[in-house]
Amino acid sequence: MADRKTRQGGENTYQKIGGWLIIFAIGLILYPIQTMFFLITELIQALSAENWSALTSPTSPYYHAFFAPLVIAELVGNICFFIFSICLVVFFFQQRKYAPRLMILFLIGNLIFVGFDYFVTTFIIIRPNSINMDATINFVRTTAAGFIWFPYFIISKRVAKTFVK
C-alpha cells in the first residue's frame, strides 16, 4: 500500500487516514457542525426572554420544574462537546497517538450525556403516554455509534498503526 511507512524497528504505520477511519472522520467533521446548528436553532431560542419565562414561570402552561436546569445543562454540555469535538478533529487529522483514547472518552461522555438527556426528557418531563421521537432517535444513534466505534478504536490494528505521532 502506498500510504504505509516503516518506523524504526520495522513496524508498519499508516501515513493517511484510511479504511473504516474515513467513515469516522466524516462523522467527526459533521459533529461540530450539527452541534452548532442545534445550539443556534434550539438552545439559543429557548434562552430568549419570552421562551425562557414560558418555560420557567410557574404560572405558564408550559412550565416544568426541570426545564430551567435541563436547558442550562444542555447549553453547557453542548458547548463543552462542541469544543472537545473541534480539538478531536485536530488531533485526529494530526494522527496523535492519544487521539483514539480521547475519541473513546468522547464517545463514552456523549453516550452518558445523551442517555441522561433522553431519560430526563422522556421519563420525567414528557408524559408517559407520549414519545419524544427526536430524543429517542438521538439516543439510539449515539448508542449504536458507541457499540460500533468503542471496540474498533480498542482492537483495530489500523487504528494502532495510524495514530503513532
CSV table of N, CA and C in Angstrom, one decimal:
chain,number,residue,atom,x,y,z
A,1,MET,N,0.8,-1.2,0.0
A,1,MET,CA,0.0,0.0,0.0
A,1,MET,C,0.9,1.3,0.0
A,2,ALA,N,0.5,2.2,-0.7
A,2,ALA,CA,1.2,3.4,-0.9
A,2,ALA,C,1.2,4.3,0.4
A,3,ASP,N,0.2,4.1,1.2
A,3,ASP,CA,0.1,5.0,2.4
A,3,ASP,C,0.8,4.5,3.6
A,4,ARG,N,1.6,3.3,3.5
A,4,ARG,CA,2.3,2.8,4.6
A,4,ARG,C,3.7,3.3,4.7
A,5,LYS,N,4.2,3.4,5.9
A,5,LYS,CA,5.6,3.8,6.1
A,5,LYS,C,6.1,2.9,7.2
A,6,THR,N,7.4,2.7,7.2
A,6,THR,CA,8.0,1.8,8.2
A,6,THR,C,8.8,2.6,9.2
A,7,ARG,N,8.4,2.4,10.5
A,7,ARG,CA,9.1,3.0,11.6
A,7,ARG,C,10.4,2.3,11.9
A,8,GLN,N,11.2,2.9,12.8
A,8,GLN,CA,12.3,2.2,13.3
A,8,GLN,C,11.8,0.9,14.0
A,9,GLY,N,12.5,-0.1,13.8
A,9,GLY,CA,12.1,-1.4,14.4
A,9,GLY,C,11.3,-2.2,13.4
A,10,GLY,N,11.1,-1.7,12.2
A,10,GLY,CA,10.5,-2.5,11.1
A,10,GLY,C,9.0,-2.5,11.2
A,11,GLU,N,8.3,-1.8,12.1
A,11,GLU,CA,6.9,-1.9,12.2
A,11,GLU,C,6.2,-0.9,11.2
A,12,ASN,N,5.2,-1.4,10.5
A,12,ASN,CA,4.5,-0.6,9.5
A,12,ASN,C,3.5,0.4,10.2
A,13,THR,N,3.5,1.6,9.7
A,13,THR,CA,2.5,2.6,10.2
A,13,THR,C,1.8,3.1,8.9
A,14,TYR,N,0.7,3.8,9.1
A,14,TYR,CA,-0.1,4.4,8.0
A,14,TYR,C,0.1,5.9,8.0
A,15,GLN,N,0.4,6.5,6.9
A,15,GLN,CA,0.6,7.9,6.8
A,15,GLN,C,-0.8,8.6,6.6
A,16,LYS,N,-1.7,7.9,6.0
A,16,LYS,CA,-3.0,8.5,5.7
A,16,LYS,C,-4.1,7.9,6.6
A,17,ILE,N,-5.2,8.7,6.8
A,17,ILE,CA,-6.4,8.1,7.4
A,17,ILE,C,-7.0,7.3,6.3
A,18,GLY,N,-7.4,6.1,6.6
A,18,GLY,CA,-8.0,5.2,5.6
A,18,GLY,C,-8.8,4.2,6.2
A,19,GLY,N,-9.3,3.3,5.4
A,19,GLY,CA,-10.2,2.2,5.9
A,19,GLY,C,-11.5,2.7,6.5
A,20,TRP,N,-11.9,2.1,7.6
A,20,TRP,CA,-13.1,2.5,8.3
A,20,TRP,C,-12.9,3.8,9.0
A,21,LEU,N,-11.7,4.3,9.2
A,21,LEU,CA,-11.5,5.6,9.8
A,21,LEU,C,-12.0,6.7,9.0
A,22,ILE,N,-12.2,6.5,7.7
A,22,ILE,CA,-12.8,7.6,6.8
A,22,ILE,C,-14.2,7.8,7.2
A,23,ILE,N,-14.9,6.8,7.5
A,23,ILE,CA,-16.3,6.9,7.9
A,23,ILE,C,-16.4,7.7,9.3
A,24,PHE,N,-15.5,7.3,10.2
A,24,PHE,CA,-15.5,8.0,11.5
A,24,PHE,C,-15.1,9.5,11.3
A,25,ALA,N,-14.1,9.7,10.4
A,25,ALA,CA,-13.7,11.1,10.1
A,25,ALA,C,-14.8,11.9,9.6
A,26,ILE,N,-15.6,11.4,8.7
A,26,ILE,CA,-16.8,12.2,8.2
A,26,ILE,C,-17.7,12.5,9.4
A,27,GLY,N,-18.1,11.6,10.2
A,27,GLY,CA,-18.9,11.8,11.4
A,27,GLY,C,-18.3,12.8,12.3
A,28,LEU,N,-17.0,12.7,12.5
A,28,LEU,CA,-16.3,13.6,13.4
A,28,LEU,C,-16.3,15.1,12.9
A,29,ILE,N,-16.2,15.2,11.6
A,29,ILE,CA,-16.2,16.6,11.0
A,29,ILE,C,-17.6,17.1,11.1
A,30,LEU,N,-18.6,16.3,10.9
A,30,LEU,CA,-20.0,16.8,10.9
A,30,LEU,C,-20.5,17.0,12.3
A,31,TYR,N,-19.9,16.4,13.3
A,31,TYR,CA,-20.4,16.6,14.7
A,31,TYR,C,-20.4,18.1,15.2
A,32,PRO,N,-19.3,18.8,15.0
A,32,PRO,CA,-19.4,20.2,15.5
A,32,PRO,C,-20.3,21.1,14.7
A,33,ILE,N,-20.5,20.7,13.4
A,33,ILE,CA,-21.5,21.5,12.6
A,33,ILE,C,-22.9,21.2,13.1
A,34,GLN,N,-23.2,19.9,13.4
A,34,GLN,CA,-24.5,19.6,13.9
A,34,GLN,C,-24.8,20.2,15.3
A,35,THR,N,-23.7,20.2,16.1
A,35,THR,CA,-23.9,20.8,17.4
A,35,THR,C,-24.1,22.3,17.4
A,36,MET,N,-23.4,23.0,16.5
A,36,MET,CA,-23.5,24.4,16.4
A,36,MET,C,-24.9,24.7,15.9
A,37,PHE,N,-25.4,23.9,14.9
A,37,PHE,CA,-26.8,24.1,14.4
A,37,PHE,C,-27.8,24.0,15.5
A,38,PHE,N,-27.6,22.9,16.3
A,38,PHE,CA,-28.6,22.7,17.4
A,38,PHE,C,-28.5,23.8,18.4
A,39,LEU,N,-27.3,24.3,18.7
A,39,LEU,CA,-27.2,25.4,19.7
A,39,LEU,C,-27.9,26.7,19.2
A,40,ILE,N,-27.7,27.0,17.9
A,40,ILE,CA,-28.3,28.2,17.3
A,40,ILE,C,-29.8,28.0,17.2
A,41,THR,N,-30.3,26.9,16.6
A,41,THR,CA,-31.7,26.8,16.3
A,41,THR,C,-32.6,26.4,17.5
A,42,GLU,N,-32.0,25.7,18.5
A,42,GLU,CA,-32.8,25.2,19.6
A,42,GLU,C,-32.5,25.9,20.9
A,43,LEU,N,-31.3,25.8,21.3
A,43,LEU,CA,-31.0,26.3,22.7
A,43,LEU,C,-31.0,27.8,22.8
A,44,ILE,N,-30.4,28.5,21.8
A,44,ILE,CA,-30.5,29.9,21.9
A,44,ILE,C,-31.9,30.4,21.9
A,45,GLN,N,-32.7,29.8,21.1
A,45,GLN,CA,-34.2,30.1,21.0
A,45,GLN,C,-34.8,30.0,22.4
A,46,ALA,N,-34.5,28.9,23.1
A,46,ALA,CA,-35.0,28.7,24.4
A,46,ALA,C,-34.6,29.7,25.5
A,47,LEU,N,-33.5,30.4,25.2
A,47,LEU,CA,-33.0,31.4,26.1
A,47,LEU,C,-33.5,32.8,25.9
A,48,SER,N,-34.3,32.9,24.8
A,48,SER,CA,-34.9,34.3,24.6
A,48,SER,C,-35.8,34.6,25.8
A,49,ALA,N,-36.0,35.9,26.1
A,49,ALA,CA,-36.8,36.3,27.2
A,49,ALA,C,-38.2,35.7,27.3
A,50,GLU,N,-38.8,35.7,26.1
A,50,GLU,CA,-40.2,35.2,26.0
A,50,GLU,C,-40.3,33.7,26.3
A,51,ASN,N,-39.4,32.9,25.6
A,51,ASN,CA,-39.4,31.5,25.8
A,51,ASN,C,-38.9,31.1,27.2
A,52,TRP,N,-37.9,31.8,27.7
A,52,TRP,CA,-37.4,31.4,29.0
A,52,TRP,C,-38.5,31.6,30.1
A,53,SER,N,-39.2,32.7,30.0
A,53,SER,CA,-40.2,32.9,31.0
A,53,SER,C,-41.4,31.9,30.8
A,54,ALA,N,-41.7,31.5,29.6
A,54,ALA,CA,-42.7,30.5,29.4
A,54,ALA,C,-42.3,29.1,30.0
A,55,LEU,N,-41.0,28.9,29.9
A,55,LEU,CA,-40.5,27.6,30.4
A,55,LEU,C,-40.3,27.6,31.9
A,56,THR,N,-40.0,28.7,32.5
A,56,THR,CA,-39.6,28.8,33.9
A,56,THR,C,-40.6,29.4,34.9
A,57,SER,N,-41.6,30.0,34.3
A,57,SER,CA,-42.6,30.7,35.2
A,57,SER,C,-43.7,29.6,35.6
A,58,PRO,N,-43.9,29.5,36.9
A,58,PRO,CA,-44.8,28.5,37.4
A,58,PRO,C,-46.3,28.8,37.0
A,59,THR,N,-46.6,30.0,36.5
A,59,THR,CA,-47.9,30.3,36.1
A,59,THR,C,-48.1,29.9,34.6
A,60,SER,N,-47.0,29.6,33.9
A,60,SER,CA,-47.1,29.3,32.5
A,60,SER,C,-47.6,27.8,32.3
A,61,PRO,N,-48.4,27.6,31.3
A,61,PRO,CA,-48.9,26.2,31.0
A,61,PRO,C,-47.8,25.3,30.5
A,62,TYR,N,-46.7,25.9,30.1
A,62,TYR,CA,-45.5,25.1,29.6
A,62,TYR,C,-44.5,24.8,30.7
A,63,TYR,N,-44.8,25.3,31.9
A,63,TYR,CA,-43.8,25.2,33.0
A,63,TYR,C,-43.6,23.7,33.4
A,64,HIS,N,-42.4,23.4,33.7
A,64,HIS,CA,-42.0,22.2,34.4
A,64,HIS,C,-40.7,22.5,35.2
A,65,ALA,N,-40.7,22.0,36.4
A,65,ALA,CA,-39.6,22.4,37.4
A,65,ALA,C,-38.2,22.0,36.8
A,66,PHE,N,-38.1,21.0,35.9
A,66,PHE,CA,-36.9,20.6,35.4
A,66,PHE,C,-36.4,21.3,34.1
A,67,PHE,N,-37.3,22.2,33.5
A,67,PHE,CA,-37.0,22.8,32.3
A,67,PHE,C,-35.7,23.7,32.4
A,68,ALA,N,-35.7,24.6,33.4
A,68,ALA,CA,-34.5,25.5,33.5
A,68,ALA,C,-33.2,24.7,33.7
A,69,PRO,N,-33.2,23.8,34.6
A,69,PRO,CA,-31.9,23.1,34.8
A,69,PRO,C,-31.5,22.3,33.5
A,70,LEU,N,-32.6,21.7,32.8
A,70,LEU,CA,-32.3,20.9,31.6
A,70,LEU,C,-31.7,21.8,30.5
A,71,VAL,N,-32.3,23.0,30.3
A,71,VAL,CA,-31.8,23.9,29.3
A,71,VAL,C,-30.4,24.4,29.6
A,72,ILE,N,-30.1,24.7,30.8
A,72,ILE,CA,-28.8,25.1,31.2
A,72,ILE,C,-27.8,24.0,31.0
A,73,ALA,N,-28.2,22.8,31.5
A,73,ALA,CA,-27.3,21.6,31.3
A,73,ALA,C,-27.0,21.3,29.8
A,74,GLU,N,-28.1,21.4,29.0
A,74,GLU,CA,-28.0,21.2,27.6
A,74,GLU,C,-27.0,22.2,27.0
A,75,LEU,N,-27.1,23.5,27.4
A,75,LEU,CA,-26.3,24.5,26.8
A,75,LEU,C,-24.8,24.3,27.2
A,76,VAL,N,-24.6,24.1,28.5
A,76,VAL,CA,-23.2,23.9,28.9
A,76,VAL,C,-22.6,22.6,28.3
A,77,GLY,N,-23.4,21.5,28.3
A,77,GLY,CA,-22.9,20.2,27.8
A,77,GLY,C,-22.6,20.3,26.3
A,78,ASN,N,-23.5,20.9,25.5
A,78,ASN,CA,-23.3,21.0,24.1
A,78,ASN,C,-22.1,22.0,23.8
A,79,ILE,N,-21.9,23.0,24.5
A,79,ILE,CA,-20.7,23.9,24.3
A,79,ILE,C,-19.4,23.1,24.6
A,80,CYS,N,-19.4,22.3,25.7
A,80,CYS,CA,-18.3,21.5,26.0
A,80,CYS,C,-18.0,20.5,24.9
A,81,PHE,N,-19.0,19.8,24.5
A,81,PHE,CA,-18.9,18.8,23.4
A,81,PHE,C,-18.5,19.4,22.1
A,82,PHE,N,-18.9,20.6,21.8
A,82,PHE,CA,-18.5,21.3,20.6
A,82,PHE,C,-17.0,21.6,20.7
A,83,ILE,N,-16.5,22.2,21.8
A,83,ILE,CA,-15.1,22.5,21.9
A,83,ILE,C,-14.3,21.2,21.9
A,84,PHE,N,-14.7,20.2,22.6
A,84,PHE,CA,-14.0,18.9,22.6
A,84,PHE,C,-13.9,18.3,21.2
A,85,SER,N,-15.0,18.4,20.4
A,85,SER,CA,-15.1,17.8,19.1
A,85,SER,C,-14.1,18.5,18.1
A,86,ILE,N,-14.0,19.8,18.3
A,86,ILE,CA,-13.1,20.6,17.5
A,86,ILE,C,-11.6,20.2,17.8
A,87,CYS,N,-11.3,20.0,19.0
A,87,CYS,CA,-10.0,19.5,19.4
A,87,CYS,C,-9.8,18.1,18.9
A,88,LEU,N,-10.8,17.3,18.9
A,88,LEU,CA,-10.7,15.9,18.4
A,88,LEU,C,-10.4,15.9,16.9
A,89,VAL,N,-11.1,16.8,16.2
A,89,VAL,CA,-10.8,16.8,14.7
A,89,VAL,C,-9.3,17.2,14.5
A,90,VAL,N,-8.8,18.1,15.2
A,90,VAL,CA,-7.4,18.5,15.0
A,90,VAL,C,-6.5,17.3,15.4
A,91,PHE,N,-6.7,16.7,16.5
A,91,PHE,CA,-5.8,15.6,17.0
A,91,PHE,C,-6.0,14.4,16.0
A,92,PHE,N,-7.2,14.1,15.5
A,92,PHE,CA,-7.5,13.0,14.6
A,92,PHE,C,-6.6,13.2,13.3
A,93,PHE,N,-6.7,14.3,12.7
A,93,PHE,CA,-6.0,14.5,11.5
A,93,PHE,C,-4.5,14.8,11.6
A,94,GLN,N,-4.1,15.1,12.8
A,94,GLN,CA,-2.6,15.1,13.1
A,94,GLN,C,-2.1,13.7,13.5
A,95,GLN,N,-3.0,12.8,13.6
A,95,GLN,CA,-2.7,11.4,13.9
A,95,GLN,C,-2.0,11.2,15.2
A,96,ARG,N,-2.4,12.0,16.2
A,96,ARG,CA,-1.7,11.9,17.5
A,96,ARG,C,-2.0,10.6,18.2
A,97,LYS,N,-1.0,10.0,18.9
A,97,LYS,CA,-1.2,8.7,19.5
A,97,LYS,C,-2.2,8.6,20.6
A,98,TYR,N,-2.5,9.7,21.2
A,98,TYR,CA,-3.5,9.8,22.2
A,98,TYR,C,-4.9,10.0,21.7
A,99,ALA,N,-5.1,10.3,20.4
A,99,ALA,CA,-6.4,10.6,19.8
A,99,ALA,C,-7.4,9.4,20.0
A,100,PRO,N,-7.0,8.1,19.8
A,100,PRO,CA,-8.0,7.1,20.0
A,100,PRO,C,-8.6,7.1,21.4
A,101,ARG,N,-7.7,7.3,22.4
A,101,ARG,CA,-8.2,7.3,23.8
A,101,ARG,C,-9.2,8.5,24.0
A,102,LEU,N,-8.8,9.7,23.4
A,102,LEU,CA,-9.7,10.8,23.5
A,102,LEU,C,-11.0,10.6,22.8
A,103,MET,N,-11.0,9.8,21.7
A,103,MET,CA,-12.2,9.5,21.0
A,103,MET,C,-13.1,8.6,21.8
A,104,ILE,N,-12.5,7.6,22.4
A,104,ILE,CA,-13.3,6.7,23.3
A,104,ILE,C,-13.9,7.5,24.4
A,105,LEU,N,-13.1,8.4,25.1
A,105,LEU,CA,-13.6,9.2,26.1
A,105,LEU,C,-14.8,10.1,25.6
A,106,PHE,N,-14.6,10.7,24.4
A,106,PHE,CA,-15.7,11.5,23.8
A,106,PHE,C,-16.9,10.7,23.6
A,107,LEU,N,-16.8,9.5,23.1
A,107,LEU,CA,-18.0,8.6,22.8
A,107,LEU,C,-18.7,8.2,24.1
A,108,ILE,N,-17.9,7.9,25.1
A,108,ILE,CA,-18.5,7.5,26.4
A,108,ILE,C,-19.2,8.7,27.0
A,109,GLY,N,-18.5,9.8,27.0
A,109,GLY,CA,-19.1,11.0,27.6
A,109,GLY,C,-20.4,11.4,26.8
A,110,ASN,N,-20.4,11.3,25.5
A,110,ASN,CA,-21.5,11.7,24.7
A,110,ASN,C,-22.7,10.7,25.0
A,111,LEU,N,-22.4,9.4,25.1
A,111,LEU,CA,-23.4,8.4,25.4
A,111,LEU,C,-24.1,8.7,26.8
A,112,ILE,N,-23.2,9.0,27.8
A,112,ILE,CA,-23.8,9.4,29.1
A,112,ILE,C,-24.6,10.6,29.0
A,113,PHE,N,-24.1,11.7,28.3
A,113,PHE,CA,-24.9,12.9,28.2
A,113,PHE,C,-26.2,12.7,27.5
A,114,VAL,N,-26.2,12.1,26.4
A,114,VAL,CA,-27.4,11.8,25.6
A,114,VAL,C,-28.3,10.9,26.3
A,115,GLY,N,-27.8,9.9,27.0
A,115,GLY,CA,-28.6,9.0,27.8
A,115,GLY,C,-29.3,9.7,29.0
A,116,PHE,N,-28.6,10.6,29.6
A,116,PHE,CA,-29.2,11.4,30.7
A,116,PHE,C,-30.3,12.3,30.1
A,117,ASP,N,-30.0,13.0,29.0
A,117,ASP,CA,-31.0,13.8,28.4
A,117,ASP,C,-32.2,13.0,28.0
A,118,TYR,N,-32.0,11.9,27.4
A,118,TYR,CA,-33.1,11.0,27.0
A,118,TYR,C,-34.0,10.6,28.2
A,119,PHE,N,-33.3,10.2,29.3
A,119,PHE,CA,-34.1,9.8,30.5
A,119,PHE,C,-34.9,10.9,31.0
A,120,VAL,N,-34.3,12.1,31.2
A,120,VAL,CA,-35.0,13.2,31.8
A,120,VAL,C,-36.1,13.7,30.9
A,121,THR,N,-35.9,13.8,29.6
A,121,THR,CA,-37.0,14.3,28.7
A,121,THR,C,-38.1,13.3,28.5
A,122,THR,N,-37.7,12.0,28.4
A,122,THR,CA,-38.7,11.0,28.2
A,122,THR,C,-39.5,10.6,29.4
A,123,PHE,N,-38.8,10.4,30.5
A,123,PHE,CA,-39.5,9.8,31.7
A,123,PHE,C,-39.8,10.8,32.8
A,124,ILE,N,-39.3,12.0,32.7
A,124,ILE,CA,-39.6,13.0,33.8
A,124,ILE,C,-40.5,14.1,33.2
A,125,ILE,N,-40.0,14.7,32.1
A,125,ILE,CA,-40.7,15.9,31.6
A,125,ILE,C,-41.9,15.6,30.6
A,126,ILE,N,-41.6,14.7,29.7
A,126,ILE,CA,-42.7,14.3,28.8
A,126,ILE,C,-43.6,13.3,29.5
A,127,ARG,N,-44.9,13.4,29.2
A,127,ARG,CA,-45.8,12.5,29.9
A,127,ARG,C,-45.6,11.0,29.4
A,128,PRO,N,-45.8,10.1,30.3
A,128,PRO,CA,-45.5,8.7,30.0
A,128,PRO,C,-46.2,8.1,28.8
A,129,ASN,N,-47.4,8.7,28.4
A,129,ASN,CA,-48.1,8.1,27.2
A,129,ASN,C,-47.7,8.7,25.9
A,130,SER,N,-46.7,9.6,25.9
A,130,SER,CA,-46.2,10.2,24.6
A,130,SER,C,-44.7,9.8,24.4
A,131,ILE,N,-44.3,9.9,23.2
A,131,ILE,CA,-42.9,9.6,22.9
A,131,ILE,C,-42.2,10.8,22.2
A,132,ASN,N,-41.0,11.0,22.7
A,132,ASN,CA,-40.2,12.1,22.1
A,132,ASN,C,-39.3,11.4,21.1
A,133,MET,N,-39.7,11.5,19.8
A,133,MET,CA,-39.0,10.7,18.8
A,133,MET,C,-37.6,11.3,18.5
A,134,ASP,N,-37.4,12.6,18.6
A,134,ASP,CA,-36.1,13.2,18.4
A,134,ASP,C,-35.1,12.7,19.4
A,135,ALA,N,-35.5,12.7,20.7
A,135,ALA,CA,-34.6,12.2,21.8
A,135,ALA,C,-34.4,10.7,21.6
A,136,THR,N,-35.4,9.9,21.2
A,136,THR,CA,-35.3,8.5,21.0
A,136,THR,C,-34.3,8.2,19.9
A,137,ILE,N,-34.5,8.9,18.8
A,137,ILE,CA,-33.6,8.7,17.6
A,137,ILE,C,-32.1,9.0,18.0
A,138,ASN,N,-32.0,10.1,18.7
A,138,ASN,CA,-30.6,10.6,19.1
A,138,ASN,C,-30.0,9.6,20.0
A,139,PHE,N,-30.8,9.0,21.0
A,139,PHE,CA,-30.2,8.1,21.9
A,139,PHE,C,-29.8,6.8,21.2
A,140,VAL,N,-30.7,6.3,20.3
A,140,VAL,CA,-30.4,5.0,19.6
A,140,VAL,C,-29.2,5.2,18.7
A,141,ARG,N,-29.1,6.4,18.0
A,141,ARG,CA,-28.0,6.6,17.1
A,141,ARG,C,-26.6,6.7,17.9
A,142,THR,N,-26.7,7.4,19.1
A,142,THR,CA,-25.5,7.5,19.9
A,142,THR,C,-25.1,6.2,20.5
A,143,THR,N,-26.0,5.4,20.9
A,143,THR,CA,-25.7,4.1,21.5
A,143,THR,C,-25.1,3.2,20.4
A,144,ALA,N,-25.7,3.1,19.2
A,144,ALA,CA,-25.2,2.3,18.1
A,144,ALA,C,-23.8,2.7,17.7
A,145,ALA,N,-23.6,4.0,17.6
A,145,ALA,CA,-22.2,4.5,17.3
A,145,ALA,C,-21.2,4.1,18.4
A,146,GLY,N,-21.6,4.1,19.6
A,146,GLY,CA,-20.7,3.7,20.7
A,146,GLY,C,-20.4,2.2,20.6
A,147,PHE,N,-21.4,1.4,20.3
A,147,PHE,CA,-21.2,-0.1,20.2
A,147,PHE,C,-20.3,-0.4,19.0
A,148,ILE,N,-20.4,0.4,18.0
A,148,ILE,CA,-19.6,0.2,16.8
A,148,ILE,C,-18.1,0.7,17.0
A,149,TRP,N,-18.0,1.9,17.5
A,149,TRP,CA,-16.7,2.5,17.5
A,149,TRP,C,-15.8,2.2,18.7
A,150,PHE,N,-16.4,1.9,19.9
A,150,PHE,CA,-15.6,1.6,21.1
A,150,PHE,C,-14.7,0.4,20.7
A,151,PRO,N,-15.2,-0.7,20.3
A,151,PRO,CA,-14.4,-1.8,20.0
A,151,PRO,C,-13.4,-1.6,18.9
A,152,TYR,N,-13.8,-0.8,17.9
A,152,TYR,CA,-12.9,-0.5,16.8
A,152,TYR,C,-11.7,0.2,17.2
A,153,PHE,N,-11.9,1.2,18.0
A,153,PHE,CA,-10.7,2.0,18.5
A,153,PHE,C,-9.9,1.3,19.5
A,154,ILE,N,-10.4,0.3,20.1
A,154,ILE,CA,-9.6,-0.5,21.1
A,154,ILE,C,-8.8,-1.6,20.4
A,155,ILE,N,-9.4,-2.4,19.5
A,155,ILE,CA,-8.8,-3.6,19.0
A,155,ILE,C,-8.3,-3.4,17.5
A,156,SER,N,-8.6,-2.4,16.8
A,156,SER,CA,-8.2,-2.3,15.4
A,156,SER,C,-6.7,-2.1,15.3
A,157,LYS,N,-6.1,-2.9,14.4
A,157,LYS,CA,-4.7,-2.7,14.1
A,157,LYS,C,-4.4,-1.5,13.3
A,158,ARG,N,-5.4,-1.1,12.4
A,158,ARG,CA,-5.3,0.1,11.6
A,158,ARG,C,-5.2,1.3,12.5
A,159,VAL,N,-6.0,1.4,13.6
A,159,VAL,CA,-6.0,2.5,14.5
A,159,VAL,C,-4.7,2.6,15.2
A,160,ALA,N,-4.2,1.4,15.7
A,160,ALA,CA,-2.9,1.4,16.4
A,160,ALA,C,-1.8,1.8,15.5
A,161,LYS,N,-1.8,1.5,14.2
A,161,LYS,CA,-0.7,1.9,13.3
A,161,LYS,C,-0.9,3.2,12.6
A,162,THR,N,-2.1,3.8,12.7
A,162,THR,CA,-2.3,5.2,12.2
A,162,THR,C,-2.0,6.3,13.2
A,163,PHE,N,-2.3,6.1,14.4
A,163,PHE,CA,-2.1,7.1,15.4
A,163,PHE,C,-0.8,6.9,16.2
A,164,VAL,N,0.3,7.3,15.6
A,164,VAL,CA,1.6,7.0,16.2
A,164,VAL,C,2.4,8.2,16.6
A,165,LYS,N,2.0,9.4,16.2
A,165,LYS,CA,2.9,10.6,16.4
A,165,LYS,C,2.8,11.0,17.8
